[in-house]
Short mmCIF file of C-alpha atoms in Angstrom, two decimals:
data_model
loop_
_atom_site.label_atom_id
_atom_site.label_comp_id
_atom_site.label_asym_id
_atom_site.label_seq_id
_atom_site.Cartn_x
_atom_site.Cartn_y
_atom_site.Cartn_z
CA MET A 1 -110.58 51.29 -10.96
CA SER A 2 -110.17 55.07 -10.84
CA TRP A 3 -112.85 57.30 -9.39
CA GLN A 4 -113.25 59.03 -12.75
CA LEU A 5 -114.23 55.73 -14.39
CA ILE A 6 -116.66 54.93 -11.57
CA VAL A 7 -118.32 58.33 -11.98
CA ALA A 8 -118.54 57.82 -15.76
CA ILE A 9 -120.20 54.40 -15.32
CA VAL A 10 -122.69 55.79 -12.80
CA VAL A 11 -123.57 58.72 -15.07
CA LEU A 12 -124.01 56.39 -18.04
CA ALA A 13 -126.26 54.11 -16.00
CA ILE A 14 -128.40 57.08 -14.94
CA VAL A 15 -128.70 58.29 -18.54
CA ILE A 16 -129.75 54.83 -19.74
CA PHE A 17 -132.30 54.53 -16.93
CA LEU A 18 -133.79 57.95 -17.70
CA TYR A 19 -133.93 57.17 -21.42
CA ILE A 20 -135.80 53.90 -20.82
CA ALA A 21 -138.18 55.61 -18.38
CA TYR A 22 -138.89 58.38 -20.90
CA LYS A 23 -139.60 55.89 -23.68
CA LYS A 24 -142.09 54.10 -21.45
CA LEU A 25 -143.73 57.40 -20.52
CA GLU A 26 -143.81 58.45 -24.16
CA LYS A 27 -145.92 55.39 -24.99
CA SER A 28 -148.41 55.92 -22.18
CA PRO A 29 -151.94 57.12 -23.11
CA ARG A 30 -151.81 59.93 -20.54
CA PHE A 31 -148.56 61.32 -21.97
CA LYS A 32 -149.97 61.21 -25.50
CA GLY A 33 -153.17 62.90 -24.39
CA ASP A 34 -151.31 65.71 -22.63
CA CYS A 35 -149.01 66.21 -25.63
CA GLY A 36 -152.00 66.44 -27.94
CA GLU A 37 -153.69 69.06 -25.80
CA GLY A 38 -150.40 70.95 -25.55
CA ALA A 39 -150.22 71.22 -29.34
CA ILE A 40 -153.73 72.65 -29.52
CA ILE A 41 -153.01 75.07 -26.67
CA ARG A 42 -150.09 76.50 -28.64
CA ILE A 43 -152.22 76.88 -31.77
CA LEU A 44 -155.04 78.68 -29.96
CA ASP A 45 -152.79 80.91 -27.87
CA ASN A 46 -150.94 82.03 -31.01
CA ALA A 47 -154.12 83.11 -32.81
CA PRO A 48 -155.65 85.92 -30.71
CA ASP A 49 -157.58 87.35 -33.66
CA VAL A 50 -159.48 84.10 -34.20
CA ALA A 51 -159.42 82.94 -30.57
CA PRO A 52 -159.67 86.08 -28.41
CA TYR A 53 -161.10 84.23 -25.40
CA VAL A 54 -159.74 80.76 -24.63
CA ILE A 55 -159.95 78.47 -21.60
CA HIS A 56 -157.99 75.21 -21.40
CA ASP A 57 -158.54 71.98 -19.47
CA LEU A 58 -161.74 72.55 -17.52
CA VAL A 59 -162.64 69.93 -14.91
CA PHE A 60 -165.74 70.80 -12.91
CA ALA A 61 -168.93 69.62 -11.23
CA ASP A 62 -172.31 71.16 -12.06
CA LYS A 63 -175.20 71.94 -9.72
CA GLU A 64 -176.53 68.37 -9.93
CA GLY A 65 -173.12 66.88 -9.11
CA HIS A 66 -172.31 65.77 -12.65
CA THR A 67 -168.63 66.18 -13.47
CA CYS A 68 -167.11 67.07 -16.81
CA GLN A 69 -163.70 67.53 -18.40
CA ILE A 70 -163.43 69.84 -21.43
CA ASP A 71 -160.14 70.18 -23.30
CA HIS A 72 -160.59 73.70 -24.69
CA ILE A 73 -163.20 76.41 -25.06
CA CYS A 74 -162.75 79.15 -27.64
CA ILE A 75 -165.11 82.13 -27.70
CA ASN A 76 -165.11 84.41 -30.73
CA SER A 77 -167.66 86.46 -32.65
CA ARG A 78 -168.84 83.31 -34.45
CA GLY A 79 -169.87 81.53 -31.27
CA ILE A 80 -168.61 79.30 -28.48
CA TRP A 81 -166.42 76.47 -29.78
CA VAL A 82 -166.11 73.44 -27.53
CA ILE A 83 -163.00 71.53 -28.59
CA GLU A 84 -162.20 67.88 -27.94
CA THR A 85 -158.61 66.83 -28.71
CA LYS A 86 -157.66 63.34 -29.88
CA ASN A 87 -153.96 62.51 -30.10
CA TYR A 88 -154.50 59.15 -31.80
CA ALA A 89 -152.13 57.52 -34.29
CA GLY A 90 -153.08 55.36 -37.28
CA ARG A 91 -156.14 55.45 -39.52
CA ILE A 92 -159.44 56.53 -38.01
CA TYR A 93 -162.79 55.27 -39.30
CA GLY A 94 -166.14 56.71 -38.24
CA SER A 95 -169.16 58.82 -39.05
CA GLU A 96 -171.18 61.38 -37.13
CA ASN A 97 -173.96 58.99 -36.11
CA GLN A 98 -171.94 55.86 -35.34
CA GLN A 99 -171.76 54.96 -31.67
CA ASN A 100 -168.16 53.78 -31.85
CA TRP A 101 -165.29 54.65 -34.17
CA THR A 102 -162.26 52.52 -35.01
CA GLN A 103 -158.54 53.19 -34.76
CA VAL A 104 -156.48 50.97 -37.09
CA LEU A 105 -152.80 50.40 -36.36
CA ALA A 106 -149.96 48.10 -37.47
CA TYR A 107 -150.99 48.13 -41.14
CA GLY A 108 -154.46 46.87 -40.32
CA LYS A 109 -153.40 44.15 -37.90
CA GLU A 110 -154.63 45.99 -34.81
CA LYS A 111 -158.07 47.58 -34.46
CA ARG A 112 -159.28 49.50 -31.41
CA PRO A 113 -162.86 50.77 -30.99
CA PHE A 114 -163.46 54.03 -29.15
CA TYR A 115 -166.55 56.04 -28.35
CA ASN A 116 -167.61 58.53 -31.02
CA PRO A 117 -165.85 61.77 -29.97
CA VAL A 118 -168.53 63.91 -31.63
CA LYS A 119 -171.14 62.39 -29.32
CA GLN A 120 -168.70 62.64 -26.42
CA ASN A 121 -168.30 66.36 -27.00
CA LYS A 122 -172.07 66.87 -27.22
CA THR A 123 -172.19 65.97 -23.53
CA HIS A 124 -169.61 68.68 -22.83
CA ILE A 125 -171.72 71.22 -24.73
CA TYR A 126 -174.81 70.13 -22.79
CA ARG A 127 -173.04 70.81 -19.48
CA LEU A 128 -171.65 74.15 -20.65
CA ALA A 129 -175.02 75.30 -21.96
CA GLU A 130 -176.49 74.69 -18.50
CA ILE A 131 -173.75 76.79 -16.91
CA LEU A 132 -174.13 79.73 -19.30
CA GLU A 133 -177.93 79.38 -19.51
CA VAL A 134 -177.83 79.92 -23.25
CA GLN A 135 -178.59 77.83 -26.34
CA GLY A 136 -177.86 78.04 -30.05
CA CYS A 137 -174.37 79.53 -29.99
CA PHE A 138 -172.26 76.39 -29.47
CA HIS A 139 -170.11 74.61 -32.02
CA ASN A 140 -168.82 71.06 -31.65
CA VAL A 141 -165.20 70.58 -32.77
CA VAL A 142 -163.15 67.38 -32.56
CA VAL A 143 -159.53 67.95 -33.55
CA PHE A 144 -157.10 65.14 -34.32
CA THR A 145 -153.36 65.75 -34.19
CA LYS A 146 -150.98 65.05 -37.06
CA ARG A 147 -150.47 61.46 -35.91
CA ALA A 148 -153.88 60.43 -37.27
CA ASP A 149 -155.20 59.80 -40.78
CA ILE A 150 -158.83 60.97 -40.68
CA SER A 151 -159.51 60.67 -44.41
CA ASN A 152 -162.02 57.91 -43.60
CA VAL A 153 -163.99 60.00 -41.10
CA SER A 154 -167.32 61.40 -42.22
CA ALA A 155 -168.32 64.13 -39.76
CA ASN A 156 -168.47 67.89 -40.29
CA GLU A 157 -167.35 68.52 -36.71
CA VAL A 158 -163.95 66.85 -37.19
CA CYS A 159 -160.73 68.53 -38.34
CA ARG A 160 -156.95 68.19 -38.11
CA GLU A 161 -154.80 70.45 -35.96
CA GLU A 162 -153.39 72.29 -38.99
CA THR A 163 -156.93 73.32 -40.07
CA LEU A 164 -158.25 74.19 -36.59
CA ILE A 165 -157.89 77.96 -37.04
CA GLU A 166 -159.62 77.72 -40.40
CA THR A 167 -162.46 75.82 -38.73
CA LEU A 168 -162.81 78.45 -36.01
CA SER A 169 -162.92 81.15 -38.72
CA ARG A 170 -165.74 79.68 -40.79
CA ASP A 171 -169.02 81.51 -41.19
CA THR A 172 -171.79 80.54 -38.80
CA LYS A 173 -175.28 81.79 -38.10
CA VAL A 174 -174.05 83.07 -34.73
CA SER A 175 -172.85 86.61 -34.11
CA LEU A 176 -171.57 87.54 -30.66
CA SER A 177 -170.68 91.07 -29.63
CA GLU A 178 -167.53 91.91 -27.71
CA GLU A 179 -169.66 92.39 -24.61
CA GLU A 180 -171.26 88.95 -25.00
CA MET A 181 -167.93 87.21 -25.58
CA SER A 182 -166.41 88.83 -22.52
CA ALA A 183 -169.48 88.09 -20.39
CA TYR A 184 -169.51 84.37 -21.32
CA HIS A 185 -165.77 84.13 -20.66
CA GLU A 186 -166.09 85.75 -17.24
CA LYS A 187 -169.09 83.61 -16.31
CA ILE A 188 -167.18 80.40 -17.09
CA LEU A 189 -164.17 81.54 -15.07
CA ALA A 190 -166.38 82.52 -12.15
CA PHE A 191 -168.11 79.13 -12.27
CA LEU A 192 -164.73 77.35 -12.28
CA ASP A 193 -163.58 79.32 -9.25
CA GLU A 194 -166.37 77.72 -7.23
CA ASN A 195 -166.84 74.37 -8.96
CA ALA A 196 -163.44 73.17 -10.22
CA ILE A 197 -162.49 69.67 -9.07
CA ASP A 198 -159.45 67.42 -9.40
CA ILE A 199 -159.23 64.75 -12.06
CA GLU A 200 -159.42 61.88 -9.55
CA GLU A 201 -162.87 63.01 -8.42
CA HIS A 202 -163.95 63.25 -12.05
CA VAL A 203 -162.78 59.70 -12.76
CA ALA A 204 -164.74 58.40 -9.75
CA ASN A 205 -167.81 60.17 -11.04
CA ILE A 206 -167.33 58.59 -14.47
CA HIS A 207 -167.61 55.14 -12.98
CA ALA A 208 -170.74 56.21 -11.12
CA MET A 209 -172.19 57.40 -14.43
CA GLN A 210 -171.38 54.06 -15.99
CA GLU A 211 -173.29 52.29 -13.22
CA LYS A 212 -176.29 54.54 -13.90
CA ILE A 213 -176.24 53.58 -17.57
CA GLU A 214 -176.18 49.91 -16.64
CA GLN A 215 -179.28 50.59 -14.51
CA ASN A 216 -181.06 52.33 -17.43
CA ILE A 217 -180.62 55.77 -15.85
CA CYS A 218 -179.59 58.71 -18.04
CA PRO A 219 -176.21 60.03 -16.81
CA ARG A 220 -177.04 63.54 -17.99
CA CYS A 221 -180.43 64.31 -16.47
CA GLY A 222 -181.34 61.25 -14.39
CA GLY A 223 -184.24 60.27 -16.64
CA LYS A 224 -185.03 56.70 -17.63
CA LEU A 225 -183.27 55.14 -20.62
CA VAL A 226 -185.82 53.47 -22.88
CA LEU A 227 -185.25 51.13 -25.81
CA ARG A 228 -186.06 52.71 -29.15
CA CYS A 229 -185.59 51.90 -32.82
CA GLY A 230 -183.98 54.45 -35.12
CA LYS A 231 -182.41 54.79 -38.54
CA TYR A 232 -179.25 53.00 -37.37
CA GLY A 233 -180.97 50.25 -35.38
CA GLN A 234 -181.99 49.89 -31.75
CA PHE A 235 -180.67 52.28 -29.13
CA TYR A 236 -181.37 53.47 -25.59
CA GLY A 237 -182.59 57.06 -25.48
CA CYS A 238 -183.50 59.34 -22.61
CA ALA A 239 -187.21 59.48 -21.75
CA ASN A 240 -186.84 63.28 -21.43
CA TYR A 241 -186.11 63.71 -25.15
CA PRO A 242 -186.00 66.26 -26.80
CA LYS A 243 -184.88 68.25 -23.74
CA CYS A 244 -182.18 65.63 -23.16
CA LYS A 245 -180.74 63.93 -26.24
CA PHE A 246 -178.49 61.40 -24.54
CA SER A 247 -178.44 58.00 -26.29
CA LYS A 248 -176.53 54.74 -26.20
CA SER A 249 -176.52 51.90 -28.71
CA ALA A 250 -178.27 48.72 -27.62
CA GLU A 251 -175.18 46.65 -28.41
CA ASP A 252 -172.67 48.69 -26.41
CA ARG A 253 -174.27 50.17 -23.32
CA ASN A 254 -171.27 49.90 -20.99
CA ASP A 255 -169.10 52.48 -22.74
CA ASP A 256 -169.40 56.16 -22.00
CA GLY A 257 -167.91 59.13 -23.80
CA GLU A 258 -166.26 60.42 -20.67
CA ILE A 259 -164.73 57.01 -20.02
CA ASP A 260 -163.05 57.25 -23.39
CA LYS A 261 -161.65 60.64 -22.47
CA GLN A 262 -159.92 59.08 -19.52
CA ASN A 263 -158.58 56.35 -21.78
CA ASP A 264 -156.60 59.09 -23.51
CA ARG A 265 -155.09 60.06 -20.18
CA GLY A 266 -154.43 56.53 -19.03
CA TYR A 267 -156.88 56.45 -16.12
CA ASN A 268 -158.72 53.47 -17.53
CA LYS A 269 -158.27 50.79 -20.15
CA ILE A 270 -156.69 51.90 -23.42
CA ALA A 271 -159.24 52.49 -26.17
#
């Protein structure tokens, strides 16, 4: 066997190995999550008129030691937009007040529940409001990439990636000056300089939060979770309501919005 043939066989084997490895990576939740966020980054960075101040992928700990991971923050004259990205495929079913939504795949043969991303993002807004020491100027946005059919989702905060810029351009009751936008942007960056953490620490904190929930302790403020009855049935709400509006359904207390975020990245079970 000539050396040229040996080299060709080795090269072919390497190509096949890399192709198989890429296909496996392509199917991983973390890869899909990063790709989804990358698509939104490109959209925001290419729209400076609508998104003059943008920060991507914030992972930080607040003064009380709570950690948080926010996909994107966009600050414009209409307010501060906190954006949660979902790179899910299939049909998505859910409404604003449901605790869990459903992802339907394989022509209805496979159904996967996941924590309501609107509620998940409310926790992000809560943390950010504490950092900026301001209320009333935040907007909750959950953006699904093109892989998802969200025609069965009933929530004003949800949009598709192709309508994200339109969403960020809509009229609101908020009006921020150039000075205010710049000041909020600088304050967030300054906070991150001192409080940014790595994702592994955030994941460890998530599990600690889950343990608190199981012990009827609010993961946001440390208050007691008490059983209440609302429009949609029984739920556990924070005793410090209305200052803290954290709630969990009585049927599904072990899930947490931040846990679901890590499901996207493959740090926990796939949701």
